[in-house]
CSV table of C-alpha atoms in Angstrom, one decimal:
chain,number,residue,atom,x,y,z
A,1096,THR,CA,-91.7,-45.2,-77.8
A,1097,THR,CA,-93.5,-43.8,-80.8
A,1098,ASP,CA,-94.5,-47.3,-82.0
A,1099,VAL,CA,-95.7,-48.2,-78.5
A,1100,LEU,CA,-98.0,-45.2,-78.5
A,1101,LEU,CA,-99.1,-45.6,-82.1
A,1102,SER,CA,-99.8,-49.3,-81.7
A,1103,GLY,CA,-102.2,-48.5,-78.8
A,1104,LEU,CA,-104.1,-46.1,-81.0
A,1105,SER,CA,-104.2,-48.6,-83.9
A,1106,THR,CA,-105.5,-51.3,-81.5
A,1107,GLU,CA,-108.3,-49.1,-80.3
A,1108,ALA,CA,-109.2,-48.1,-83.9
A,1109,ALA,CA,-109.1,-51.7,-85.0
A,1110,LYS,CA,-111.7,-52.7,-82.4
A,1111,ALA,CA,-114.4,-51.0,-84.5
A,1112,ILE,CA,-114.0,-53.9,-87.0
A,1113,ASN,CA,-112.6,-56.7,-84.9
A,1114,PRO,CA,-112.4,-56.4,-81.1
A,1115,ALA,CA,-110.0,-59.3,-81.0
A,1116,VAL,CA,-107.3,-57.6,-83.1
A,1117,GLN,CA,-104.2,-56.6,-81.2
A,1118,VAL,CA,-101.5,-54.4,-82.7
A,1119,SER,CA,-98.2,-55.1,-81.0
A,1120,VAL,CA,-95.2,-52.8,-80.8
A,1121,ILE,CA,-93.2,-55.5,-82.8
A,1122,ASP,CA,-95.8,-56.0,-85.5
A,1123,ASN,CA,-93.7,-54.0,-87.9
A,1124,TRP,CA,-90.2,-54.9,-86.8
A,1125,TYR,CA,-89.2,-56.7,-89.9
A,1126,PHE,CA,-90.0,-53.8,-92.2
A,1127,MET,CA,-88.5,-51.3,-89.8
A,1128,ALA,CA,-85.3,-53.3,-89.4
A,1129,ALA,CA,-84.9,-53.5,-93.1
A,1130,SER,CA,-85.7,-49.8,-93.4
A,1131,VAL,CA,-82.9,-48.9,-91.0
A,1132,ILE,CA,-80.3,-50.7,-93.2
A,1133,LEU,CA,-81.6,-49.3,-96.5
A,1134,LEU,CA,-82.0,-45.7,-95.2
A,1135,THR,CA,-78.6,-45.7,-93.5
A,1136,ILE,CA,-76.9,-46.6,-96.8
A,1137,VAL,CA,-79.0,-44.1,-98.7
A,1138,GLY,CA,-78.3,-41.4,-96.1
A,1139,ALA,CA,-74.5,-42.1,-96.2
A,1140,VAL,CA,-74.4,-41.9,-100.0
A,1141,LEU,CA,-76.5,-38.8,-100.0
A,1142,THR,CA,-74.3,-37.1,-97.5
A,1143,ASP,CA,-71.0,-38.1,-99.0
A,1144,LYS,CA,-71.9,-37.4,-102.7
A,1145,PHE,CA,-74.3,-34.5,-102.6
A,1146,VAL,CA,-74.7,-32.7,-99.3
A,1147,GLU,CA,-71.1,-32.6,-97.9
A,1148,PRO,CA,-69.5,-31.3,-101.2
A,1149,ARG,CA,-71.9,-28.3,-101.0
A,1150,LEU,CA,-70.6,-27.3,-97.5
A,1151,PRO,CA,-68.0,-24.5,-97.2
A,1152,VAL,CA,-64.7,-25.2,-95.6
A,1153,TYR,CA,-65.0,-25.0,-91.9
A,1154,GLN,CA,-62.9,-22.2,-90.5
A,1155,GLY,CA,-64.3,-22.0,-87.0
A,1156,GLU,CA,-62.6,-22.4,-83.6
A,1157,ARG,CA,-64.4,-25.5,-82.4
A,1158,ASN,CA,-62.1,-28.4,-81.8
A,1159,GLU,CA,-64.0,-31.7,-82.0
A,1160,GLU,CA,-61.1,-34.1,-81.7
A,1161,MET,CA,-61.8,-37.4,-80.1
A,1162,LYS,CA,-60.0,-37.9,-76.8
A,1163,LYS,CA,-58.6,-41.2,-75.7
A,1164,LEU,CA,-60.4,-43.0,-72.9
A,1165,THR,CA,-58.7,-42.9,-69.6
A,1166,PRO,CA,-58.1,-46.1,-67.6
A,1167,GLU,CA,-60.8,-45.0,-65.2
A,1168,GLN,CA,-63.3,-44.6,-68.1
A,1169,ASN,CA,-62.3,-48.0,-69.4
A,1170,ARG,CA,-63.1,-49.5,-66.0
A,1171,GLY,CA,-66.4,-47.7,-66.0
A,1172,LEU,CA,-67.3,-49.1,-69.4
A,1173,MET,CA,-66.3,-52.6,-68.1
A,1174,ALA,CA,-68.6,-52.1,-65.1
A,1175,SER,CA,-71.4,-50.9,-67.4
A,1176,GLY,CA,-70.9,-54.0,-69.6
A,1177,ILE,CA,-71.1,-56.3,-66.6
A,1178,ALA,CA,-74.3,-54.5,-65.4
A,1179,ALA,CA,-75.8,-54.9,-68.9
A,1180,LEU,CA,-75.1,-58.6,-69.0
A,1181,VAL,CA,-76.6,-59.1,-65.5
A,1182,PHE,CA,-79.7,-57.1,-66.5
A,1183,ILE,CA,-80.2,-59.0,-69.7
A,1184,ALA,CA,-79.8,-62.3,-67.9
A,1185,LEU,CA,-82.4,-61.3,-65.3
A,1186,VAL,CA,-84.9,-60.2,-68.0
A,1187,ALA,CA,-84.2,-63.5,-69.8
A,1188,LEU,CA,-85.1,-65.4,-66.7
A,1189,LEU,CA,-88.4,-63.5,-66.5
A,1190,VAL,CA,-89.2,-64.2,-70.2
A,1191,VAL,CA,-87.6,-67.4,-71.5
A,1192,PRO,CA,-88.8,-70.1,-69.2
A,1193,GLU,CA,-92.3,-71.5,-70.1
A,1194,ALA,CA,-93.9,-70.3,-66.8
A,1195,ALA,CA,-92.0,-67.0,-66.7
A,1196,PRO,CA,-94.0,-64.1,-65.2
A,1197,LEU,CA,-93.5,-61.8,-68.2
A,1198,ARG,CA,-95.1,-64.2,-70.6
A,1199,ASN,CA,-98.7,-64.1,-71.6
A,1200,PRO,CA,-100.5,-65.6,-68.6
A,1201,LYS,CA,-103.2,-67.2,-70.8
A,1202,THR,CA,-101.3,-68.5,-73.8
A,1203,GLY,CA,-97.8,-68.7,-72.4
A,1204,GLY,CA,-96.5,-66.9,-75.5
A,1205,ILE,CA,-94.3,-63.8,-75.7
A,1206,ILE,CA,-96.4,-62.0,-78.4
A,1207,PRO,CA,-98.4,-60.4,-76.9
A,1208,SER,CA,-97.3,-60.4,-73.3
A,1209,PRO,CA,-96.4,-58.2,-70.4
A,1210,PHE,CA,-92.8,-58.2,-71.6
A,1211,ILE,CA,-93.8,-56.6,-75.0
A,1212,GLN,CA,-96.2,-54.2,-73.3
A,1213,GLY,CA,-93.6,-53.1,-70.8
A,1214,ILE,CA,-90.7,-52.9,-73.2
A,1215,VAL,CA,-90.4,-49.1,-72.9
A,1216,PRO,CA,-89.9,-49.0,-69.1
A,1217,LEU,CA,-87.6,-52.0,-69.4
A,1218,ILE,CA,-85.4,-50.0,-71.8
A,1219,ILE,CA,-85.4,-47.0,-69.5
A,1220,LEU,CA,-84.4,-49.2,-66.6
A,1221,PHE,CA,-81.7,-50.8,-68.7
A,1222,PHE,CA,-80.0,-47.4,-69.4
A,1223,PHE,CA,-80.3,-46.4,-65.8
A,1224,VAL,CA,-78.7,-49.7,-64.6
A,1225,ILE,CA,-75.8,-49.4,-66.9
A,1226,SER,CA,-75.2,-45.7,-66.4
A,1227,VAL,CA,-75.0,-45.8,-62.6
A,1228,PRO,CA,-72.0,-48.2,-62.4
A,1229,TYR,CA,-70.1,-46.1,-64.9
A,1230,GLY,CA,-70.7,-42.9,-62.9
A,1231,MET,CA,-69.7,-44.6,-59.7
A,1232,VAL,CA,-66.5,-46.2,-61.1
A,1233,THR,CA,-65.4,-42.9,-62.8
A,1234,LYS,CA,-66.3,-41.1,-59.6
A,1235,GLN,CA,-68.8,-38.8,-61.3
A,1236,ILE,CA,-71.4,-40.2,-58.9
A,1237,ARG,CA,-70.1,-40.1,-55.3
A,1238,SER,CA,-73.5,-39.7,-53.7
A,1239,ALA,CA,-77.2,-39.6,-54.5
A,1240,SER,CA,-77.0,-35.8,-54.7
A,1241,ASP,CA,-74.7,-36.0,-57.7
A,1242,VAL,CA,-77.4,-37.6,-59.9
A,1243,PRO,CA,-79.6,-34.4,-60.2
A,1244,ASP,CA,-76.5,-32.4,-61.1
A,1245,LEU,CA,-75.6,-34.8,-63.9
A,1246,LEU,CA,-79.1,-34.5,-65.2
A,1247,VAL,CA,-79.0,-30.7,-65.2
A,1248,ASP,CA,-75.6,-30.3,-66.9
A,1249,PRO,CA,-76.6,-31.6,-70.3
A,1250,MET,CA,-79.6,-29.2,-70.3
A,1251,LYS,CA,-77.3,-26.2,-70.2
A,1252,SER,CA,-76.4,-26.8,-73.8
A,1253,MET,CA,-80.1,-26.9,-74.5
A,1254,ALA,CA,-80.7,-23.3,-73.3
A,1255,GLY,CA,-80.9,-21.8,-76.8
A,1256,PHE,CA,-83.3,-24.6,-77.8
A,1257,ILE,CA,-85.6,-24.0,-74.8
A,1258,VAL,CA,-85.7,-20.2,-75.5
A,1259,MET,CA,-86.7,-20.9,-79.2
A,1260,VAL,CA,-89.2,-23.5,-78.2
A,1261,PHE,CA,-91.1,-21.1,-75.9
A,1262,PRO,CA,-92.5,-18.8,-78.7
A,1263,LEU,CA,-92.9,-21.8,-81.0
A,1264,SER,CA,-95.0,-23.7,-78.4
A,1265,GLN,CA,-97.3,-20.7,-78.1
A,1266,PHE,CA,-97.9,-20.7,-81.9
A,1267,VAL,CA,-98.5,-24.5,-81.8
A,1268,ALA,CA,-100.9,-24.1,-78.9
A,1269,PHE,CA,-102.9,-21.4,-80.7
A,1270,PHE,CA,-102.9,-23.6,-83.8
A,1271,ASN,CA,-104.2,-26.5,-81.8
A,1272,TRP,CA,-106.7,-24.3,-80.1
A,1273,SER,CA,-108.1,-23.2,-83.5
A,1274,ASN,CA,-108.6,-26.8,-84.4
A,1275,MET,CA,-107.3,-26.0,-87.9
A,1276,GLY,CA,-105.2,-29.2,-87.9
A,1277,LYS,CA,-108.2,-31.4,-87.1
A,1278,PHE,CA,-110.3,-29.6,-89.7
A,1279,MET,CA,-107.7,-30.2,-92.4
A,1280,ALA,CA,-107.3,-33.8,-91.4
A,1281,ILE,CA,-111.0,-34.7,-91.4
A,1282,GLY,CA,-111.6,-32.8,-94.6
A,1283,LEU,CA,-108.7,-34.4,-96.5
A,1284,THR,CA,-109.6,-37.8,-95.2
A,1285,ASP,CA,-113.2,-37.4,-96.5
A,1286,VAL,CA,-111.7,-36.7,-99.9
A,1287,LEU,CA,-109.8,-40.0,-99.9
A,1288,GLU,CA,-112.9,-41.9,-98.7
A,1289,ASN,CA,-115.1,-40.3,-101.4
A,1290,LEU,CA,-112.6,-41.3,-104.1
A,1291,GLY,CA,-113.0,-44.9,-103.1
A,1292,MET,CA,-109.3,-45.8,-103.3
A,1293,THR,CA,-108.2,-49.4,-102.8
A,1294,GLY,CA,-104.9,-51.4,-102.8
A,1295,ILE,CA,-101.8,-49.4,-103.6
A,1296,PRO,CA,-103.7,-46.1,-104.3
A,1297,ALA,CA,-105.3,-46.4,-100.9
A,1298,PHE,CA,-102.1,-46.4,-98.9
A,1299,LEU,CA,-100.4,-44.0,-101.2
A,1300,GLY,CA,-103.3,-41.6,-100.5
A,1301,LEU,CA,-102.8,-42.1,-96.7
A,1302,ILE,CA,-99.0,-41.5,-97.1
A,1303,PHE,CA,-99.4,-38.2,-98.9
A,1304,LEU,CA,-102.2,-37.1,-96.6
A,1305,SER,CA,-100.1,-37.9,-93.5
A,1306,ALA,CA,-97.1,-36.1,-95.0
A,1307,LEU,CA,-99.2,-33.0,-95.6
A,1308,LEU,CA,-100.7,-33.1,-92.1
A,1309,CYS,CA,-97.2,-33.6,-90.5
A,1310,MET,CA,-96.3,-30.2,-91.8
A,1311,PHE,CA,-99.0,-28.5,-89.7
A,1312,ILE,CA,-99.3,-30.7,-86.6
A,1313,ALA,CA,-96.2,-31.2,-84.5
A,1314,SER,CA,-97.2,-34.5,-82.8
A,1315,GLY,CA,-97.2,-37.6,-84.9
A,1316,SER,CA,-99.3,-39.4,-82.3
A,1317,ALA,CA,-101.8,-36.5,-82.5
A,1318,ILE,CA,-102.2,-37.0,-86.2
A,1319,TRP,CA,-102.5,-40.7,-85.9
A,1320,SER,CA,-105.2,-40.3,-83.2
A,1321,ILE,CA,-107.2,-38.4,-85.8
A,1322,LEU,CA,-106.4,-40.6,-88.8
A,1323,ALA,CA,-106.4,-44.1,-87.1
A,1324,PRO,CA,-110.1,-44.2,-86.3
A,1325,ILE,CA,-110.9,-43.6,-89.9
A,1326,PHE,CA,-108.1,-45.3,-91.9
A,1327,VAL,CA,-107.5,-48.3,-89.7
A,1328,PRO,CA,-111.1,-49.6,-90.1
A,1329,MET,CA,-111.1,-48.6,-93.7
A,1330,PHE,CA,-107.9,-50.5,-94.4
A,1331,MET,CA,-109.2,-53.5,-92.5
A,1332,LEU,CA,-112.3,-53.6,-94.6
A,1333,LEU,CA,-110.0,-53.5,-97.7
A,1334,GLY,CA,-108.2,-56.5,-96.3
A,1335,PHE,CA,-105.1,-54.8,-94.8
A,1336,HIS,CA,-103.7,-55.5,-91.4
A,1337,PRO,CA,-103.9,-52.5,-89.0
A,1338,ALA,CA,-100.2,-52.7,-88.4
A,1339,PHE,CA,-99.6,-52.1,-92.1
A,1340,ALA,CA,-101.7,-49.0,-92.0
A,1341,GLN,CA,-99.5,-47.9,-89.1
A,1342,ILE,CA,-96.4,-48.5,-91.2
A,1343,VAL,CA,-97.9,-46.4,-94.0
A,1344,PHE,CA,-98.3,-43.5,-91.6
A,1345,ARG,CA,-94.8,-44.0,-90.1
A,1346,VAL,CA,-93.2,-43.7,-93.6
A,1347,ALA,CA,-94.8,-40.3,-94.1
A,1348,ASP,CA,-94.4,-39.0,-90.6
A,1349,SER,CA,-90.7,-40.0,-90.2
A,1350,SER,CA,-89.8,-38.7,-93.7
A,1351,VAL,CA,-91.0,-35.1,-93.4
A,1352,ILE,CA,-90.1,-34.4,-89.8
A,1353,PRO,CA,-87.0,-32.4,-90.7
A,1354,LEU,CA,-89.1,-30.1,-92.9
A,1355,ALA,CA,-92.1,-29.6,-90.6
A,1356,PRO,CA,-92.1,-26.0,-89.4
A,1357,MET,CA,-94.2,-27.1,-86.4
A,1358,SER,CA,-91.7,-29.7,-85.3
A,1359,PRO,CA,-89.7,-28.9,-82.2
A,1360,PHE,CA,-86.7,-30.6,-83.8
A,1361,VAL,CA,-86.3,-27.8,-86.4
A,1362,PRO,CA,-85.0,-25.2,-83.9
A,1363,LEU,CA,-82.9,-27.9,-82.2
A,1364,PHE,CA,-81.3,-28.8,-85.5
A,1365,LEU,CA,-80.8,-25.1,-86.3
A,1366,GLY,CA,-79.1,-24.6,-83.0
A,1367,PHE,CA,-76.6,-27.3,-83.7
A,1368,LEU,CA,-76.0,-25.8,-87.1
A,1369,GLN,CA,-75.3,-22.4,-85.6
A,1370,ARG,CA,-72.6,-23.9,-83.5
A,1371,TYR,CA,-70.5,-24.3,-86.7
A,1372,ILE,CA,-72.1,-21.6,-88.9
A,1373,LYS,CA,-73.0,-18.7,-86.7
A,1374,GLU,CA,-74.8,-16.8,-89.5
A,1375,ALA,CA,-76.9,-19.8,-90.4
A,1376,LYS,CA,-80.6,-19.0,-90.6
A,1377,LEU,CA,-83.7,-21.1,-91.2
A,1378,GLY,CA,-83.1,-20.9,-95.0
A,1379,THR,CA,-79.6,-22.3,-94.5
A,1380,TYR,CA,-81.0,-25.2,-92.6
A,1381,TYR,CA,-83.7,-26.1,-95.1
A,1382,SER,CA,-81.3,-25.8,-98.0
A,1383,LEU,CA,-79.0,-28.4,-96.4
A,1384,VAL,CA,-81.6,-30.8,-95.1
A,1385,LEU,CA,-84.1,-30.7,-98.0
A,1386,PRO,CA,-82.5,-33.6,-100.0
A,1387,TYR,CA,-82.9,-36.0,-97.1
A,1388,PRO,CA,-86.7,-36.0,-96.6
A,1389,ILE,CA,-87.2,-36.0,-100.4
A,1390,VAL,CA,-84.9,-38.9,-101.1
A,1391,PHE,CA,-85.9,-40.8,-98.0
A,1392,PHE,CA,-89.6,-40.4,-98.8
A,1393,VAL,CA,-89.2,-41.7,-102.4
A,1394,VAL,CA,-86.9,-44.6,-101.4
A,1395,TRP,CA,-89.0,-45.6,-98.5
A,1396,LEU,CA,-92.2,-45.4,-100.5
A,1397,LEU,CA,-90.7,-47.6,-103.2
A,1398,MET,CA,-89.6,-50.1,-100.6
A,1399,LEU,CA,-93.1,-50.1,-99.1
A,1400,VAL,CA,-94.7,-50.8,-102.4
A,1401,GLY,CA,-92.2,-53.5,-103.2
A,1402,TRP,CA,-92.7,-55.1,-99.8
A,1403,TYR,CA,-96.4,-55.1,-100.3
A,1404,LEU,CA,-96.3,-56.6,-103.8
A,1405,LEU,CA,-94.0,-59.4,-102.6
A,1406,GLY,CA,-96.2,-60.1,-99.7
A,1407,LEU,CA,-93.4,-60.2,-97.2
A,1408,PRO,CA,-94.1,-60.3,-93.5
A,1409,ILE,CA,-93.9,-56.9,-91.8
A,1410,GLY,CA,-93.3,-58.4,-88.4
A,1411,PRO,CA,-93.4,-61.8,-86.6
A,1412,GLY,CA,-96.4,-63.6,-88.1
A,1413,VAL,CA,-97.8,-60.3,-89.4
A,1414,TYR,CA,-98.4,-59.7,-93.2
A,1415,PRO,CA,-99.7,-56.6,-95.0
A,1416,HIS,CA,-103.0,-58.5,-95.6
A,1417,LEU,CA,-105.1,-60.0,-92.9
């Protein structure tokens, strides 16, 4: 969903240079898919070799043993699988044929098309379609009134998070009201523009600027809404594709989220940590999580530079340069 929102902002910003440019949600899929594989390996090695050995021996009372699935649950999974296949088949019928309604009505292509633009609601509908049969087969859903109860139950474990988010949200609201985030973004952006950076220094500057701003503005889309109107046209004038500028921002934004004090995920992660280490404080959380954003940021940055130097496509038919 983040890429859907950011691609819309990138498209609007790109119109300042070329009204015909369209940034699709899949324009960076190749790079992101490769990033998932690389960062998963890096994260696993980092956890196994560096983070986990530093953890004390767990002596709590929580029993997290995996329970075997009951025959009823297995039947529920089978029903969900069948529902998933039916859903995928129906979507394929709406996309694959040449005259399918979810194709681009003008070009007949898939990129861009109503299918790509509506991928988020399709995903939401998909999970709804596969979850209802499971609930019905396992008898967790006996009537329509059971659905709200099932939606409420998971929120009970979020009570601590909700309590912590309330004062945090007030601070974020006051910070936004002061416009300090926008002031910092515009000021730092002016510095990069005045330095006249091009090529690798240009997107390195955007990465470090974005990483800094992400520490003070909770919403990545809010930051990109500030930076995109400035950096997307600037990158296009330097010969970069606007989708590449978006990738540059995503590398920074996604890397520093665990460290951002303004992020709503920080109290959530701390709440999970306190389930196992009751005396854990914010310092405990940061000491454990610090290696991840640092290593991920460096590895991802090197990957981005290498991808750029090799001129590899970042998505279907999309390259770093226009």
